[in-house]
Every structure is written in structure tokens, then in C-alpha cells.
């Protein structure tokens, strides 16, 4: 019977564990830090030209899958996300915002509020989205934890700090390219705890 070289086995096990740890860490880093290069921006909104594209590389596809975006073909839908206010601060549940815009050159579009966990805010308000069937011509939507006197409202109650507004544009007119002046603009009205 041959003796087992414990030192050699331990070296192999250590090499495998280190290799696995390095692989997991590099994949996590590529996905986490790759989000910055994933997004282009138009005004306050971020988007990816590769989302829904046949030319998307494996990292882009992994980021899309991780973020939970079920992206249609880029000719069918374009996706824009807004995560920060005009000052660059993450969107907060304790703030009141006003989102203002006009009709977009598309068959249909919507704006949906997702909580910081990328799911709909669990608040029972039934005010998670607005769309082009209700908003025609110039429009304003209050984004806040309570409706107040607003005609249109997206509830941020229970959305926490870092919630996301997602604009989806379906079947945009041929050749439509979003510009800062065409996309809705978000303004901060007030935030709880701010000095008067």
C-alpha cells in the first residue's frame, strides 16, 4: 500500500479553493463594477444600448439577468432607469419628487417605481406605474410616500433609499433616439428632515 502524501493533497486542495475563490470574486467584480460601463445616459436617465441586442456580450447579458430586466428585442422596447435626483443623491422614500414629461414618439410607454430590492414596493397603494394611456400631452406625476392632491402618483412608501424609476418605451417611431428634452425630468420638491 502506497503512502498518501498529505502535503501534496493539501496543496492541491488549497489551489482549487484559491482558484474557485478568485473565479467567484472576479465574476462578482465584473458584474458589480461592470454596471458603470453598462449604462449610457441621457439627461437624468441611464440605459444600455446592448440590453435586448443580439450583440450583447456575456457580461451584459449577466448584468441584465442579475438586475431582473426581462429585456425585449431593442427594436421592440427601450429601457431607461433613473436612480438619482438632479443633485446626484439616491432617490429616497422620505422625499417628494415631481416627474414631468410629454408624449413620447412611441406606440406605448410606462414609468414604474421599483423598491431598492428591484421589486415593486410592498405597500398596498396600487400606485406603482403610470402609462401613456392615462398621461397624454404634458403631464406631471408626484413620486412620494403619500398622494396628497396630485392627479397622478407613484407611491414610494416602503420603497426605501435607492429606489428606481423605470421608463419603458415600446415600439418607438423609426429612427427615434432619446434626447434629454424628450425624456421625463425629475425634480425634488422636498425631503423629510431637510432644514426649512
Coordinates of C-alpha atoms in Angstrom, one line a residue:
X1 CA 0.0 0.0 0.0
X2 CA 1.4 3.4 -1.0
X3 CA 1.5 6.2 1.5
X4 CA -0.5 9.3 0.8
X5 CA 1.4 12.5 0.5
X6 CA -0.7 14.7 2.8
X7 CA 1.3 17.8 1.9
X8 CA 0.7 17.3 -1.8
X9 CA -3.0 16.7 -1.3
X10 CA -3.3 19.8 0.9
X11 CA -1.5 21.8 -1.8
X12 CA -4.0 20.7 -4.5
X13 CA -7.0 21.4 -2.3
X14 CA -5.6 24.8 -1.4
X15 CA -5.0 25.6 -5.1
X16 CA -8.6 24.5 -6.0
X17 CA -10.1 26.6 -3.2
X18 CA -8.0 29.7 -4.2
X19 CA -8.9 29.2 -7.8
X20 CA -12.6 29.0 -7.0
X21 CA -12.4 32.0 -4.7
X22 CA -10.6 34.0 -7.4
X23 CA -13.1 33.0 -10.0
X24 CA -16.1 33.9 -7.9
X25 CA -14.6 37.2 -6.9
X26 CA -13.7 38.1 -10.4
X27 CA -17.2 37.3 -11.7
X28 CA -18.8 39.3 -8.9
X29 CA -16.4 42.2 -9.6
X30 CA -17.2 42.1 -13.3
X31 CA -20.9 42.2 -12.7
X32 CA -20.8 44.7 -9.8
X33 CA -18.4 47.2 -11.3
X34 CA -19.4 46.4 -14.9
X35 CA -22.7 48.1 -14.3
X36 CA -21.0 51.5 -14.5
X37 CA -19.8 50.8 -18.1
X38 CA -23.1 49.0 -18.8
X39 CA -25.0 52.3 -18.8
X40 CA -25.1 55.3 -21.1
X41 CA -27.0 58.3 -20.1
X42 CA -29.5 60.8 -21.5
X43 CA -30.0 63.6 -19.0
X44 CA -31.0 62.0 -15.7
X45 CA -31.8 58.6 -17.2
X46 CA -29.4 55.6 -17.7
X47 CA -29.8 53.0 -20.4
X48 CA -27.9 50.3 -22.2
X49 CA -27.7 50.1 -25.9
X50 CA -26.9 46.4 -25.6
X51 CA -29.9 45.4 -23.5
X52 CA -32.1 43.3 -25.8
X53 CA -29.5 43.4 -28.5
X54 CA -28.2 40.3 -30.3
X55 CA -24.7 41.8 -30.0
X56 CA -24.8 41.9 -26.2
X57 CA -21.7 40.2 -24.7
X58 CA -22.0 37.6 -21.9
X59 CA -21.3 40.2 -19.2
X60 CA -24.0 42.4 -20.4
X61 CA -26.4 39.5 -20.5
X62 CA -25.4 38.6 -17.0
X63 CA -25.9 42.1 -15.7
X64 CA -29.4 42.2 -17.4
X65 CA -30.3 38.9 -15.8
X66 CA -29.0 40.0 -12.4
X67 CA -30.9 43.2 -12.4
X68 CA -34.1 41.3 -13.3
X69 CA -34.8 43.1 -16.5
X70 CA -36.6 40.9 -18.9
X71 CA -35.4 42.8 -22.0
X72 CA -37.3 42.5 -25.2
X73 CA -35.6 43.0 -28.6
X74 CA -34.2 46.5 -28.7
X75 CA -36.4 47.3 -31.7
X76 CA -39.5 46.5 -29.7
X77 CA -38.6 48.2 -26.4
X78 CA -36.1 50.6 -24.9
X79 CA -35.5 50.7 -21.1
X80 CA -34.3 53.7 -19.1
X81 CA -33.7 53.9 -15.4
X82 CA -33.5 56.8 -13.0
X83 CA -31.8 56.2 -9.6
X84 CA -30.6 59.6 -8.6
X85 CA -32.1 63.1 -8.3
X86 CA -30.7 66.2 -10.0
X87 CA -28.1 66.6 -7.3
X88 CA -26.8 63.1 -7.7
X89 CA -28.3 61.7 -4.4
X90 CA -30.0 58.3 -4.5
X91 CA -33.8 58.5 -4.6
X92 CA -35.3 58.3 -1.1
X93 CA -38.7 57.2 0.2
X94 CA -38.7 60.3 2.5
X95 CA -38.6 62.7 -0.4
X96 CA -41.3 64.2 -2.6
X97 CA -40.4 64.4 -6.3
X98 CA -42.2 65.6 -9.3
X99 CA -41.7 63.8 -12.6
X100 CA -42.8 65.8 -15.6
X101 CA -42.9 65.0 -19.3
X102 CA -44.8 64.9 -22.5
X103 CA -45.9 62.3 -25.0
X104 CA -43.0 60.1 -26.4
X105 CA -42.7 59.1 -30.0
X106 CA -43.8 55.5 -29.3
X107 CA -46.9 53.3 -29.5
X108 CA -46.9 52.9 -25.7
X109 CA -44.7 53.8 -22.7
X110 CA -44.8 53.5 -18.9
X111 CA -42.9 54.6 -15.8
X112 CA -42.8 52.1 -12.9
X113 CA -41.4 52.6 -9.4
X114 CA -39.3 49.7 -8.1
X115 CA -38.1 49.5 -4.5
X116 CA -34.4 49.3 -3.7
X117 CA -34.6 45.5 -4.0
X118 CA -35.7 45.8 -7.7
X119 CA -39.2 44.6 -6.9
X120 CA -42.4 46.6 -6.7
X121 CA -42.7 48.4 -3.3
X122 CA -44.8 46.2 -1.0
X123 CA -47.2 48.9 0.3
X124 CA -50.7 48.1 -1.0
X125 CA -51.1 51.5 -2.5
X126 CA -51.6 50.2 -6.1
X127 CA -49.7 53.2 -7.4
X128 CA -46.6 51.6 -8.9
X129 CA -46.9 52.7 -12.5
X130 CA -48.3 55.3 -14.9
X131 CA -48.5 54.9 -18.6
X132 CA -49.3 56.7 -21.9
X133 CA -53.0 55.6 -21.8
X134 CA -53.5 57.9 -18.8
X135 CA -50.9 60.5 -19.4
X136 CA -51.4 62.4 -22.7
X137 CA -49.9 65.7 -23.6
X138 CA -47.8 67.5 -21.0
X139 CA -48.1 65.7 -17.6
X140 CA -46.9 65.7 -14.0
X141 CA -46.6 62.8 -11.6
X142 CA -46.0 63.1 -7.9
X143 CA -43.5 60.5 -6.6
X144 CA -43.9 60.3 -2.9
X145 CA -45.0 58.1 0.0
X146 CA -48.4 59.8 0.1
X147 CA -50.6 61.0 -2.7
X148 CA -51.5 64.4 -1.5
X149 CA -53.5 66.5 -4.0
X150 CA -51.7 65.0 -7.1
X151 CA -53.8 63.9 -10.0
X152 CA -51.2 61.2 -10.8
X153 CA -49.0 59.5 -8.3
X154 CA -46.3 56.9 -7.9
X155 CA -46.1 55.6 -4.3
X156 CA -42.6 55.4 -2.9
X157 CA -43.9 54.2 0.5
X158 CA -41.9 51.2 1.6
X159 CA -39.5 51.7 -1.4
X160 CA -36.6 52.6 0.9
X161 CA -33.5 54.6 -0.1
X162 CA -32.2 53.8 -3.6
X163 CA -35.5 53.1 -5.3
X164 CA -35.6 53.1 -9.1
X165 CA -37.9 54.7 -11.7
X166 CA -38.0 52.6 -14.9
X167 CA -39.2 54.1 -18.1
X168 CA -40.1 51.6 -20.8
X169 CA -40.7 52.8 -24.4
X170 CA -42.4 50.2 -26.6
X171 CA -42.4 50.4 -30.4
X172 CA -40.7 53.8 -30.7
X173 CA -41.0 55.6 -34.0
X174 CA -38.4 54.6 -36.6
X175 CA -35.2 56.4 -36.0
X176 CA -36.2 57.7 -32.6
X177 CA -33.3 58.5 -30.4
X178 CA -34.0 59.8 -26.9
X179 CA -32.8 63.3 -26.1
X180 CA -32.6 65.0 -22.7
X181 CA -35.5 67.3 -23.6
X182 CA -37.8 64.4 -24.7
X183 CA -37.4 62.2 -21.6
X184 CA -39.3 63.0 -18.4
X185 CA -37.5 65.2 -15.8
X186 CA -37.4 64.6 -12.1
X187 CA -37.3 67.5 -9.7
X188 CA -37.0 67.2 -5.9
X189 CA -39.9 69.1 -4.2
X190 CA -38.9 68.4 -0.5
X191 CA -37.3 65.8 1.7
X192 CA -38.3 64.9 5.3
X193 CA -35.6 66.1 7.7
X194 CA -34.3 68.8 5.5
X195 CA -33.9 72.2 7.1
X196 CA -36.7 74.7 6.1

